[in-house]
PDB file of C-alpha atoms and ligand atoms in Angstrom:
ATOM      1  CA  MET Z   9     -11.154 145.961 -43.850  1.00 44.00           C
ATOM      2  CA  THR Z  10      -9.965 143.013 -42.216  1.00 49.00           C
ATOM      3  CA  ALA Z  11      -8.128 143.980 -39.414  1.00 50.00           C
ATOM      4  CA  HIS Z  12      -4.811 142.146 -38.734  1.00 57.00           C
ATOM      5  CA  LEU Z  13      -4.087 140.181 -35.271  1.00 73.00           C
ATOM      6  CA  LEU Z  14      -0.207 141.390 -34.551  1.00 79.00           C
ATOM      7  CA  PRO Z  15      -0.495 143.541 -32.406  1.00 84.00           C
ATOM      8  CA  PRO Z  16      -0.184 146.856 -33.897  1.00 91.00           C
ATOM      9  CA  THR Z  17       3.195 149.286 -33.728  1.00 94.00           C
ATOM     10  CA  ASP Z  18       4.074 152.438 -32.391  1.00 94.00           C
ATOM     11  CA  ARG Z  19       6.186 152.857 -36.320  1.00 96.00           C
ATOM     12  CA  THR Z  20       4.218 156.034 -37.226  1.00 96.00           C
ATOM     13  CA  THR Z  21       4.125 156.699 -40.856  1.00 97.00           C
ATOM     14  CA  GLU Z  22       4.438 159.783 -43.989  1.00 98.00           C
ATOM     15  CA  HIS Z  23       2.083 158.622 -46.160  1.00 98.00           C
ATOM     16  CA  PRO Z  24      -1.832 156.335 -44.779  1.00 97.00           C
ATOM     17  CA  ALA Z  25      -0.108 152.804 -46.155  1.00 97.00           C
ATOM     18  CA  HIS Z  26      -2.198 150.258 -44.269  1.00 95.00           C
ATOM     19  CA  ARG Z  27      -1.157 148.723 -40.908  1.00 94.00           C
ATOM     20  CA  ILE Z  28      -0.207 145.655 -42.467  1.00 94.00           C
ATOM     21  CA  PHE Z  29       2.491 146.352 -43.852  1.00 96.00           C
ATOM     22  CA  VAL Z  30       3.380 149.025 -41.051  1.00 97.00           C
ATOM     23  CA  ASP Z  31       3.274 147.079 -38.160  1.00 96.00           C
ATOM     24  CA  ARG Z  32       4.845 143.600 -39.757  1.00 97.00           C
ATOM     25  CA  TRP Z  33       8.577 143.368 -38.015  1.00 97.00           C
ATOM     26  CA  SER Z  34      10.602 140.387 -37.394  1.00 98.00           C
ATOM     27  CA  PRO Z  35      10.676 139.191 -33.847  1.00 97.00           C
ATOM     28  CA  ARG Z  36      13.568 136.496 -33.147  1.00 98.00           C
ATOM     29  CA  GLY Z  37      11.208 135.394 -29.658  1.00 97.00           C
ATOM     30  CA  PHE Z  38       9.015 132.685 -30.637  1.00 97.00           C
ATOM     31  CA  THR Z  39       6.160 130.658 -28.197  1.00 96.00           C
ATOM     32  CA  ASP Z  40       6.003 127.244 -28.279  1.00 96.00           C
ATOM     33  CA  GLU Z  41       2.593 126.854 -30.026  1.00 97.00           C
ATOM     34  CA  ALA Z  42       3.072 124.829 -33.532  1.00 98.00           C
ATOM     35  CA  LEU Z  43       1.580 126.580 -36.765  1.00 98.00           C
ATOM     36  CA  PRO Z  44      -0.556 123.809 -38.881  1.00 97.00           C
ATOM     37  CA  GLU Z  45       0.254 123.023 -41.534  1.00 98.00           C
ATOM     38  CA  SER Z  46      -2.878 124.350 -43.325  1.00 98.00           C
ATOM     39  CA  GLU Z  47      -1.962 127.773 -41.493  1.00 97.00           C
ATOM     40  CA  LEU Z  48       1.643 127.737 -43.382  1.00 98.00           C
ATOM     41  CA  LEU Z  49      -0.450 126.343 -46.555  1.00 98.00           C
ATOM     42  CA  THR Z  50      -2.324 129.957 -46.538  1.00 98.00           C
ATOM     43  CA  PHE Z  51       0.919 132.424 -45.907  1.00 98.00           C
ATOM     44  CA  ILE Z  52       2.149 130.064 -49.440  1.00 98.00           C
ATOM     45  CA  GLU Z  53      -1.322 130.947 -51.241  1.00 98.00           C
ATOM     46  CA  ALA Z  54      -0.412 134.733 -50.675  1.00 98.00           C
ATOM     47  CA  ALA Z  55       2.983 134.371 -52.080  1.00 98.00           C
ATOM     48  CA  ARG Z  56       2.114 132.427 -54.914  1.00 98.00           C
ATOM     49  CA  TRP Z  57      -0.225 135.404 -56.658  1.00 98.00           C
ATOM     50  CA  ALA Z  58       2.526 137.656 -55.753  1.00 98.00           C
ATOM     51  CA  PRO Z  59       3.570 139.346 -59.551  1.00 98.00           C
ATOM     52  CA  SER Z  60       6.448 137.902 -62.031  1.00 98.00           C
ATOM     53  CA  SER Z  61       8.572 138.379 -65.476  1.00 96.00           C
ATOM     54  CA  TYR Z  62       6.057 137.262 -67.829  1.00 94.00           C
ATOM     55  CA  ASN Z  63       4.488 134.721 -65.183  1.00 95.00           C
ATOM     56  CA  SER Z  64       7.392 132.848 -65.381  1.00 96.00           C
ATOM     57  CA  GLN Z  65       6.284 132.445 -61.376  1.00 97.00           C
ATOM     58  CA  PRO Z  66       9.936 131.129 -59.982  1.00 98.00           C
ATOM     59  CA  TRP Z  67       9.117 130.703 -56.540  1.00 98.00           C
ATOM     60  CA  ARG Z  68       9.380 127.170 -54.738  1.00 98.00           C
ATOM     61  CA  PHE Z  69       9.504 127.047 -50.976  1.00 99.00           C
ATOM     62  CA  LEU Z  70      10.844 124.006 -49.458  1.00 99.00           C
ATOM     63  CA  TYR Z  71       9.260 123.893 -46.136  1.00 99.00           C
ATOM     64  CA  ALA Z  72      10.176 121.666 -42.505  1.00 98.00           C
ATOM     65  CA  LEU Z  73       7.686 122.159 -38.974  1.00 98.00           C
ATOM     66  CA  ARG Z  74       9.174 121.900 -35.645  1.00 98.00           C
ATOM     67  CA  GLY Z  75       9.023 117.829 -34.778  1.00 97.00           C
ATOM     68  CA  SER Z  76       9.275 116.838 -38.037  1.00 98.00           C
ATOM     69  CA  ALA Z  77      12.191 114.226 -39.521  1.00 97.00           C
ATOM     70  CA  GLU Z  78      13.206 117.223 -41.365  1.00 98.00           C
ATOM     71  CA  PHE Z  79      13.794 120.517 -38.984  1.00 98.00           C
ATOM     72  CA  ASP Z  80      17.123 119.297 -37.834  1.00 98.00           C
ATOM     73  CA  THR Z  81      18.450 119.145 -41.987  1.00 98.00           C
ATOM     74  CA  PHE Z  82      16.910 122.737 -42.464  1.00 98.00           C
ATOM     75  CA  LEU Z  83      18.277 123.691 -38.855  1.00 98.00           C
ATOM     76  CA  ALA Z  84      21.422 122.816 -39.562  1.00 98.00           C
ATOM     77  CA  PRO Z  85      22.929 125.733 -42.483  1.00 98.00           C
ATOM     78  CA  LEU Z  86      21.553 128.227 -40.675  1.00 98.00           C
ATOM     79  CA  ILE Z  87      24.986 130.620 -39.257  1.00 98.00           C
ATOM     80  CA  GLU Z  88      25.274 129.864 -35.836  1.00 98.00           C
ATOM     81  CA  PHE Z  89      24.057 133.357 -34.501  1.00 97.00           C
ATOM     82  CA  ASN Z  90      20.266 132.354 -36.489  1.00 98.00           C
ATOM     83  CA  ARG Z  91      20.228 128.632 -35.381  1.00 98.00           C
ATOM     84  CA  GLY Z  92      20.533 129.997 -31.559  1.00 96.00           C
ATOM     85  CA  TRP Z  93      17.281 131.511 -31.866  1.00 97.00           C
ATOM     86  CA  ALA Z  94      15.298 130.060 -35.399  1.00 98.00           C
ATOM     87  CA  GLN Z  95      16.248 126.631 -33.396  1.00 97.00           C
ATOM     88  CA  HIS Z  96      12.935 127.362 -31.692  1.00 97.00           C
ATOM     89  CA  ALA Z  97      11.070 128.654 -34.928  1.00 98.00           C
ATOM     90  CA  ALA Z  98       7.184 126.462 -35.063  1.00 98.00           C
ATOM     91  CA  ALA Z  99       8.638 125.746 -39.447  1.00 98.00           C
ATOM     92  CA  LEU Z 100      11.661 126.483 -40.823  1.00 99.00           C
ATOM     93  CA  VAL Z 101      11.030 127.833 -44.837  1.00 99.00           C
ATOM     94  CA  TYR Z 102      13.962 127.746 -47.159  1.00 99.00           C
ATOM     95  CA  VAL Z 103      12.498 130.661 -50.806  1.00 99.00           C
ATOM     96  CA  LEU Z 104      14.314 129.061 -53.538  1.00 98.00           C
ATOM     97  CA  SER Z 105      14.153 130.301 -57.413  1.00 98.00           C
ATOM     98  CA  LYS Z 106      14.116 128.727 -61.036  1.00 98.00           C
ATOM     99  CA  LYS Z 107      17.121 130.657 -63.000  1.00 98.00           C
ATOM    100  CA  THR Z 108      15.285 129.934 -66.392  1.00 97.00           C
ATOM    101  CA  PHE Z 109      11.894 129.848 -67.795  1.00 96.00           C
ATOM    102  CA  ILE Z 110      10.123 128.534 -71.200  1.00 94.00           C
ATOM    103  CA  PRO Z 111       8.614 131.781 -72.616  1.00 92.00           C
ATOM    104  CA  ALA Z 112       5.444 132.079 -74.652  1.00 91.00           C
ATOM    105  CA  GLY Z 113       5.273 130.029 -77.586  1.00 93.00           C
ATOM    106  CA  LYS Z 114       9.029 128.500 -77.353  1.00 94.00           C
ATOM    107  CA  THR Z 115      10.088 125.115 -75.886  1.00 96.00           C
ATOM    108  CA  GLU Z 116      13.426 125.557 -74.612  1.00 96.00           C
ATOM    109  CA  PRO Z 117      14.186 126.750 -71.650  1.00 95.00           C
ATOM    110  CA  ALA Z 118      15.864 130.344 -71.045  1.00 95.00           C
ATOM    111  CA  PRO Z 119      17.376 132.014 -68.778  1.00 96.00           C
ATOM    112  CA  THR Z 120      15.116 134.916 -66.309  1.00 95.00           C
ATOM    113  CA  ARG Z 121      16.824 138.011 -64.746  1.00 97.00           C
ATOM    114  CA  THR Z 122      14.291 138.084 -62.618  1.00 98.00           C
ATOM    115  CA  HIS Z 123      13.698 134.992 -60.377  1.00 98.00           C
ATOM    116  CA  SER Z 124      15.558 136.830 -56.891  1.00 98.00           C
ATOM    117  CA  PHE Z 125      13.844 139.693 -57.445  1.00 98.00           C
ATOM    118  CA  ASP Z 126      10.045 137.933 -58.274  1.00 98.00           C
ATOM    119  CA  ALA Z 127      11.293 135.188 -55.104  1.00 98.00           C
ATOM    120  CA  GLY Z 128      11.057 138.127 -53.450  1.00 98.00           C
ATOM    121  CA  ALA Z 129       8.136 139.532 -54.190  1.00 98.00           C
ATOM    122  CA  ALA Z 130       6.827 136.445 -53.191  1.00 99.00           C
ATOM    123  CA  TRP Z 131       8.339 136.616 -49.579  1.00 98.00           C
ATOM    124  CA  ALA Z 132       7.155 139.889 -49.352  1.00 98.00           C
ATOM    125  CA  ASN Z 133       3.432 138.394 -49.581  1.00 98.00           C
ATOM    126  CA  PHE Z 134       4.311 135.664 -47.230  1.00 98.00           C
ATOM    127  CA  ALA Z 135       5.106 137.465 -44.518  1.00 98.00           C
ATOM    128  CA  ASN Z 136       2.482 139.731 -45.571  1.00 97.00           C
ATOM    129  CA  GLN Z 137      -0.098 137.529 -44.940  1.00 97.00           C
ATOM    130  CA  ALA Z 138       1.780 135.569 -41.950  1.00 97.00           C
ATOM    131  CA  ALA Z 139       0.942 138.912 -40.759  1.00 96.00           C
ATOM    132  CA  LEU Z 140      -2.486 139.369 -41.685  1.00 94.00           C
ATOM    133  CA  SER Z 141      -3.053 134.934 -39.484  1.00 94.00           C
ATOM    134  CA  GLY Z 142      -0.748 136.313 -36.433  1.00 95.00           C
ATOM    135  CA  TRP Z 143       2.014 134.758 -37.258  1.00 97.00           C
ATOM    136  CA  ALA Z 144       5.626 136.076 -36.984  1.00 97.00           C
ATOM    137  CA  THR Z 145       7.690 135.898 -39.448  1.00 98.00           C
ATOM    138  CA  HIS Z 146      12.011 136.310 -40.148  1.00 98.00           C
ATOM    139  CA  GLY Z 147      13.428 136.071 -42.914  1.00 98.00           C
ATOM    140  CA  MET Z 148      17.759 134.818 -43.077  1.00 98.00           C
ATOM    141  CA  SER Z 149      20.114 134.900 -45.813  1.00 98.00           C
ATOM    142  CA  GLY Z 150      22.695 133.951 -42.799  1.00 98.00           C
ATOM    143  CA  PHE Z 151      23.477 130.223 -43.995  1.00 98.00           C
ATOM    144  CA  ASP Z 152      25.939 128.299 -45.689  1.00 98.00           C
ATOM    145  CA  VAL Z 153      23.895 128.059 -49.231  1.00 98.00           C
ATOM    146  CA  ALA Z 154      25.854 125.065 -50.287  1.00 98.00           C
ATOM    147  CA  ALA Z 155      25.549 123.008 -48.041  1.00 98.00           C
ATOM    148  CA  ALA Z 156      21.533 124.123 -47.661  1.00 98.00           C
ATOM    149  CA  GLN Z 157      21.499 123.055 -51.051  1.00 98.00           C
ATOM    150  CA  THR Z 158      23.038 119.922 -50.705  1.00 98.00           C
ATOM    151  CA  ALA Z 159      21.446 119.420 -47.991  1.00 98.00           C
ATOM    152  CA  LEU Z 160      17.614 120.056 -49.630  1.00 98.00           C
ATOM    153  CA  GLY Z 161      19.183 118.268 -53.063  1.00 98.00           C
ATOM    154  CA  VAL Z 162      18.493 121.445 -54.562  1.00 98.00           C
ATOM    155  CA  PRO Z 163      19.090 120.822 -58.382  1.00 98.00           C
ATOM    156  CA  ASP Z 164      21.901 123.448 -59.700  1.00 97.00           C
ATOM    157  CA  GLY Z 165      18.674 124.983 -62.012  1.00 98.00           C
ATOM    158  CA  PHE Z 166      18.161 127.027 -58.099  1.00 98.00           C
ATOM    159  CA  ALA Z 167      18.706 129.139 -56.518  1.00 98.00           C
ATOM    160  CA  VAL Z 168      18.263 129.215 -53.106  1.00 98.00           C
ATOM    161  CA  GLU Z 169      17.254 132.250 -51.432  1.00 98.00           C
ATOM    162  CA  ILE Z 170      16.670 133.074 -47.799  1.00 98.00           C
ATOM    163  CA  ALA Z 171      15.341 130.257 -45.271  1.00 99.00           C
ATOM    164  CA  ILE Z 172      12.714 132.447 -43.427  1.00 99.00           C
ATOM    165  CA  ALA Z 173      11.585 131.578 -39.843  1.00 98.00           C
ATOM    166  CA  VAL Z 174       7.927 131.360 -38.549  1.00 98.00           C
ATOM    167  CA  GLY Z 175       6.696 131.312 -35.398  1.00 98.00           C
ATOM    168  CA  ARG Z 176       3.794 132.846 -33.105  1.00 97.00           C
ATOM    169  CA  LYS Z 177       5.877 135.890 -31.545  1.00 95.00           C
ATOM    170  CA  GLY Z 178       6.799 135.278 -27.507  1.00 94.00           C
ATOM    171  CA  ASP Z 179       7.776 137.706 -25.255  1.00 92.00           C
ATOM    172  CA  GLY Z 180      11.519 136.780 -25.882  1.00 91.00           C
ATOM    173  CA  GLU Z 181      12.398 135.587 -22.460  1.00 89.00           C
ATOM    174  CA  LYS Z 182      14.350 133.085 -23.535  1.00 87.00           C
ATOM    175  CA  LEU Z 183      16.529 135.477 -26.014  1.00 94.00           C
ATOM    176  CA  PRO Z 184      19.979 136.959 -24.632  1.00 93.00           C
ATOM    177  CA  ALA Z 185      20.112 140.008 -23.434  1.00 93.00           C
ATOM    178  CA  MET Z 186      21.635 141.175 -26.765  1.00 92.00           C
ATOM    179  CA  LEU Z 187      19.051 139.967 -28.799  1.00 95.00           C
ATOM    180  CA  LYS Z 188      16.608 140.712 -26.154  1.00 94.00           C
ATOM    181  CA  GLU Z 189      17.101 144.593 -26.381  1.00 92.00           C
ATOM    182  CA  ARG Z 190      16.806 144.204 -30.327  1.00 94.00           C
ATOM    183  CA  GLU Z 191      13.307 142.723 -30.109  1.00 96.00           C
ATOM    184  CA  LYS Z 192      11.335 145.274 -30.865  1.00 95.00           C
ATOM    185  CA  PRO Z 193       9.960 147.139 -34.329  1.00 96.00           C
ATOM    186  CA  SER Z 194      13.268 148.727 -36.547  1.00 97.00           C
ATOM    187  CA  ALA Z 195      12.697 152.571 -38.257  1.00 97.00           C
ATOM    188  CA  ARG Z 196      13.048 153.103 -42.072  1.00 98.00           C
ATOM    189  CA  LEU Z 197      14.514 155.589 -44.235  1.00 97.00           C
ATOM    190  CA  ALA Z 198      12.621 158.862 -45.020  1.00 96.00           C
ATOM    191  CA  ILE Z 199      10.767 159.247 -48.182  1.00 97.00           C
ATOM    192  CA  ALA Z 200      12.653 161.778 -48.896  1.00 95.00           C
ATOM    193  CA  GLU Z 201      16.342 159.211 -48.715  1.00 95.00           C
ATOM    194  CA  ILE Z 202      14.534 156.643 -51.212  1.00 96.00           C
ATOM    195  CA  ALA Z 203      12.048 158.401 -53.656  1.00 97.00           C
ATOM    196  CA  ALA Z 204      12.589 161.286 -55.597  1.00 97.00           C
ATOM    197  CA  SER Z 205      10.337 162.788 -58.915  1.00 97.00           C
ATOM    198  CA  GLY Z 206      12.012 162.595 -61.844  1.00 98.00           C
ATOM    199  CA  LEU Z 207      16.248 161.862 -62.647  1.00 98.00           C
ATOM    200  CA  PHE Z 208      18.462 160.259 -60.015  1.00 97.00           C
ATOM    201  CA  PRO Z 209      18.745 163.294 -56.995  1.00 96.00           C
ATOM    202  CA  LYS Z 210      21.949 163.931 -54.683  1.00 91.00           C
ATOM    203  CA  SER Z 211      20.075 163.076 -52.463  1.00 89.00           C
ATOM    204  CA  PHE Z 212      20.583 159.091 -52.977  1.00 93.00           C
ATOM    205  CA  GLY Z 213      24.322 159.069 -52.374  1.00 89.00           C
ATOM    206  CA  GLY Z 214      26.486 157.992 -54.564  1.00 86.00           C
TER     207      GLY Z 214
HETATM  208  C1  LIG M 308      16.495 138.754 -46.876  1.00 57.33           C
HETATM  209  C2  LIG M 308      16.794 138.879 -45.321  1.00 57.33           C
HETATM  210  C3  LIG M 308      17.564 138.503 -45.093  1.00 57.33           C
HETATM  211  C4  LIG M 308      17.528 138.597 -43.098  1.00 57.33           C
HETATM  212  N1  LIG M 308      18.701 138.141 -42.951  1.00 57.33           N
HETATM  213  C5  LIG M 308      18.906 138.210 -41.380  1.00 57.33           C
HETATM  214  C6  LIG M 308      19.554 137.399 -40.780  1.00 57.33           C
HETATM  215  O1  LIG M 308      20.094 136.291 -41.289  1.00 57.33           O
HETATM  216  N2  LIG M 308      19.208 136.902 -39.341  1.00 57.33           N
HETATM  217  C7  LIG M 308      18.496 137.734 -39.145  1.00 57.33           C
HETATM  218  O2  LIG M 308      18.191 137.939 -36.961  1.00 57.33           O
HETATM  219  N3  LIG M 308      18.063 138.710 -39.802  1.00 57.33           N
HETATM  220  C8  LIG M 308      17.830 139.296 -41.039  1.00 57.33           C
HETATM  221  N4  LIG M 308      17.023 139.309 -41.410  1.00 57.33           N
HETATM  222  C9  LIG M 308      16.428 140.409 -40.687  1.00 57.33           C
HETATM  223  C10 LIG M 308      16.097 141.739 -41.393  1.00 57.33           C
HETATM  224  O3  LIG M 308      17.481 142.467 -39.712  1.00 57.33           O
HETATM  225  C11 LIG M 308      14.837 142.676 -40.744  1.00 57.33           C
HETATM  226  O4  LIG M 308      13.670 142.628 -42.041  1.00 57.33           O
HETATM  227  C12 LIG M 308      15.178 144.341 -41.195  1.00 57.33           C
HETATM  228  O5  LIG M 308      16.262 144.745 -39.736  1.00 57.33           O
HETATM  229  C13 LIG M 308      13.681 144.975 -41.216  1.00 57.33           C
HETATM  230  O6  LIG M 308      13.245 144.851 -39.850  1.00 57.33           O
HETATM  231  P1  LIG M 308      12.034 144.460 -39.510  1.00 57.33           P
HETATM  232  O7  LIG M 308      11.664 142.997 -40.680  1.00 57.33           O
HETATM  233  O8  LIG M 308      11.725 144.029 -38.143  1.00 57.33           O
HETATM  234  O9  LIG M 308      11.164 145.641 -40.230  1.00 57.33           O
HETATM  235  C14 LIG M 308      16.622 139.480 -43.000  1.00 57.33           C
HETATM  236  C15 LIG M 308      15.776 140.088 -43.790  1.00 57.33           C
HETATM  237  C16 LIG M 308      15.747 139.987 -44.975  1.00 57.33           C
HETATM  238  C17 LIG M 308      14.523 140.470 -46.055  1.00 57.33           C
END
């Protein structure tokens, strides 16, 4: 079994899932280390092997490495809170999804109900491959979607799903006190709160 390179966390599990899924978390403090483009493409390689409805592969990735001409364009749509820490990321990535696909045997595009869901599966692969390679990722829905769509030149047939900050996890020293406090792996709901054998249980809530 390949050892993963993000430091282990003290997160505990109820069942023995692989630690790669358990130890991935989303820090906001990054070192100055640059992310080689080939490394980023490895995360995208993992992402493109995600399953998708009809194998429609609706995910698309736009990326800007820190120091590139486009980095500030990618940073600008983020809400101020996210810009504060994500400006130090080694790369910013936007995950898009194509809202239509061409069904097998057809020539005309049809809408797909699952383009966002499928892109979510790709993002998970991306994040876990990054963790496996010792890089931290932090997903962000906190951005102006219309501004991102315009700034990145994304046509209407695509949804801008999330932005991702990627970097080598740092010690968080440069973060404001409020964020430094939150710079640790979070907890999860118990299995009994999210999974049930059979019909929808009262315990899930109304
Ligand atoms: C789709 C998505 C959107 C998120 N948006 C933001 C965001 O805008 N700003 C932020 O600081 N964190 C954001 N997060 C990070 C989540 O808060 C974080 O993943 C969650 O608290 C679980 O923590 P963990 O990833 O460290 O395990 C987002 C995560 C996801 C998956």
